[in-house]
mmCIF file of C-alpha atoms in Angstrom:
data_model
loop_
_atom_site.group_PDB
_atom_site.id
_atom_site.type_symbol
_atom_site.label_atom_id
_atom_site.label_comp_id
_atom_site.label_asym_id
_atom_site.label_seq_id
_atom_site.Cartn_x
_atom_site.Cartn_y
_atom_site.Cartn_z
ATOM 1 C CA UNK A 1 220.083 269.369 0.786
ATOM 2 C CA UNK A 2 220.173 265.732 -1.067
ATOM 3 C CA UNK A 3 223.780 264.662 -3.225
ATOM 4 C CA UNK A 4 222.584 265.309 -6.767
ATOM 5 C CA UNK A 5 224.121 262.987 -9.445
ATOM 6 C CA UNK A 6 224.850 265.095 -12.837
ATOM 7 C CA UNK A 7 225.247 263.841 -15.774
ATOM 8 C CA UNK A 8 226.859 265.942 -18.989
ATOM 9 C CA UNK A 9 223.459 267.383 -19.906
ATOM 10 C CA UNK A 10 222.843 268.679 -15.999
ATOM 11 C CA UNK A 11 225.971 269.419 -14.910
ATOM 12 C CA UNK A 12 226.154 273.371 -16.322
ATOM 13 C CA UNK A 13 222.841 273.698 -13.803
ATOM 14 C CA UNK A 14 223.883 271.881 -11.036
ATOM 15 C CA UNK A 15 227.052 274.023 -10.653
ATOM 16 C CA UNK A 16 226.008 277.421 -11.901
ATOM 17 C CA UNK A 17 224.807 278.782 -8.297
ATOM 18 C CA UNK A 18 226.393 279.020 -5.261
ATOM 19 C CA UNK A 19 228.929 276.496 -3.668
ATOM 20 C CA UNK A 20 229.281 273.109 -5.274
ATOM 21 C CA UNK A 21 231.672 270.237 -4.670
ATOM 22 C CA UNK A 22 231.558 268.019 -7.400
ATOM 23 C CA UNK A 23 232.822 264.700 -6.644
ATOM 24 C CA UNK A 24 233.806 262.318 -9.880
ATOM 25 C CA UNK A 25 233.938 258.983 -9.349
ATOM 26 C CA UNK A 26 233.455 255.619 -10.685
ATOM 27 C CA UNK A 27 231.450 252.571 -9.105
ATOM 28 C CA UNK A 28 234.503 250.000 -9.625
ATOM 29 C CA UNK A 29 236.953 252.779 -7.797
ATOM 30 C CA UNK A 30 237.898 252.021 -4.025
ATOM 31 C CA UNK A 31 238.514 255.651 -2.860
ATOM 32 C CA UNK A 32 235.736 256.610 -4.404
ATOM 33 C CA UNK A 33 233.415 254.344 -2.270
ATOM 34 C CA UNK A 34 235.330 254.900 0.991
ATOM 35 C CA UNK A 35 234.605 259.070 0.210
ATOM 36 C CA UNK A 36 230.606 258.639 -0.112
ATOM 37 C CA UNK A 37 229.976 258.414 3.205
ATOM 38 C CA UNK A 38 232.333 260.970 4.271
ATOM 39 C CA UNK A 39 230.693 263.283 1.583
ATOM 40 C CA UNK A 40 227.075 262.560 3.050
ATOM 41 C CA UNK A 41 228.135 263.312 6.219
ATOM 42 C CA UNK A 42 229.445 267.068 4.775
ATOM 43 C CA UNK A 43 226.057 267.233 3.312
ATOM 44 C CA UNK A 44 223.954 266.699 6.637
ATOM 45 C CA UNK A 45 226.430 269.280 8.161
ATOM 46 C CA UNK A 46 227.032 271.609 5.541
ATOM 47 C CA UNK A 47 224.159 271.498 2.748
ATOM 48 C CA UNK A 48 222.614 274.661 3.496
ATOM 49 C CA UNK A 49 225.738 276.363 2.270
ATOM 50 C CA UNK A 50 227.476 273.893 -0.759
ATOM 51 C CA UNK A 51 225.373 271.632 -2.554
ATOM 52 C CA UNK A 52 227.552 268.201 -3.515
ATOM 53 C CA UNK A 53 227.083 266.977 -6.901
ATOM 54 C CA UNK A 54 228.665 263.278 -7.755
ATOM 55 C CA UNK A 55 229.591 262.625 -11.364
ATOM 56 C CA UNK A 56 229.883 259.144 -12.374
ATOM 57 C CA UNK A 57 232.956 259.135 -15.017
ATOM 58 C CA UNK A 58 232.191 256.296 -17.113
ATOM 59 C CA UNK A 59 228.630 257.377 -17.837
ATOM 60 C CA UNK A 60 230.038 261.357 -18.351
ATOM 61 C CA UNK A 61 233.078 261.106 -20.097
ATOM 62 C CA UNK A 62 232.498 264.514 -21.594
ATOM 63 C CA UNK A 63 232.113 266.466 -18.597
ATOM 64 C CA UNK A 64 235.127 265.033 -16.806
ATOM 65 C CA UNK A 65 237.267 265.381 -19.868
ATOM 66 C CA UNK A 66 236.271 269.055 -19.982
ATOM 67 C CA UNK A 67 238.131 269.299 -16.670
ATOM 68 C CA UNK A 68 240.930 267.446 -17.586
ATOM 69 C CA UNK A 69 240.102 264.153 -14.457
ATOM 70 C CA UNK A 70 242.511 261.729 -14.845
ATOM 71 C CA UNK A 71 242.624 260.148 -11.587
ATOM 72 C CA UNK A 72 239.192 259.609 -8.859
ATOM 73 C CA UNK A 73 237.652 260.618 -7.269
ATOM 74 C CA UNK A 74 239.009 264.227 -8.455
ATOM 75 C CA UNK A 75 236.994 266.928 -6.541
ATOM 76 C CA UNK A 76 236.125 270.495 -7.432
ATOM 77 C CA UNK A 77 235.052 273.169 -6.101
ATOM 78 C CA UNK A 78 232.520 275.697 -8.363
ATOM 79 C CA UNK A 79 230.936 279.008 -7.147
ATOM 80 C CA UNK A 80 228.638 280.281 -9.156
ATOM 81 C CA UNK A 81 230.124 278.020 -12.461
ATOM 82 C CA UNK A 82 233.393 279.023 -12.242
ATOM 83 C CA UNK A 83 235.834 276.632 -10.784
ATOM 84 C CA UNK A 84 238.006 277.355 -7.903
ATOM 85 C CA UNK A 85 239.600 274.877 -6.115
ATOM 86 C CA UNK A 86 240.004 271.241 -6.636
ATOM 87 C CA UNK A 87 241.487 268.129 -4.831
ATOM 88 C CA UNK A 88 242.373 264.833 -5.766
ATOM 89 C CA UNK A 89 242.225 261.209 -4.382
ATOM 90 C CA UNK A 90 240.394 260.436 -0.939
ATOM 91 C CA UNK A 91 240.308 263.382 1.186
ATOM 92 C CA UNK A 92 239.200 263.066 4.910
ATOM 93 C CA UNK A 93 236.216 265.464 5.828
ATOM 94 C CA UNK A 94 238.583 267.880 7.486
ATOM 95 C CA UNK A 95 240.104 268.405 4.497
ATOM 96 C CA UNK A 96 237.036 268.431 2.438
ATOM 97 C CA UNK A 97 235.346 271.178 5.071
ATOM 98 C CA UNK A 98 238.320 273.515 4.584
ATOM 99 C CA UNK A 99 237.971 272.791 1.089
ATOM 100 C CA UNK A 100 234.922 274.402 0.492
ATOM 101 C CA UNK A 101 234.873 276.298 3.538
ATOM 102 C CA UNK A 102 237.337 279.066 2.079
ATOM 103 C CA UNK A 103 234.364 279.527 -0.200
ATOM 104 C CA UNK A 104 231.762 279.982 1.334
ATOM 105 C CA UNK A 105 231.009 283.472 2.322
#
């Protein structure tokens, strides 16, 4: 499954079914650029079990504010629309696999 870019308008629809890993990021953020290839690798390996959604905090401040995103990258895990987990800052692939893996049935 390809990584999806969500907006304030599409966020709820993108996260309502299954397990979704949401990356709150911005183009100027160094750690966000570092985690992007990790997310792509995760998508290739777990894309059938986990949907990955990216939210640009500069363009979608309403969603970022709703979830209290203060620093980026912030990674939130949703299961059927409910927030179930989070991680802040750059995470290696192993940590992300563990983060989402415990919510995949």
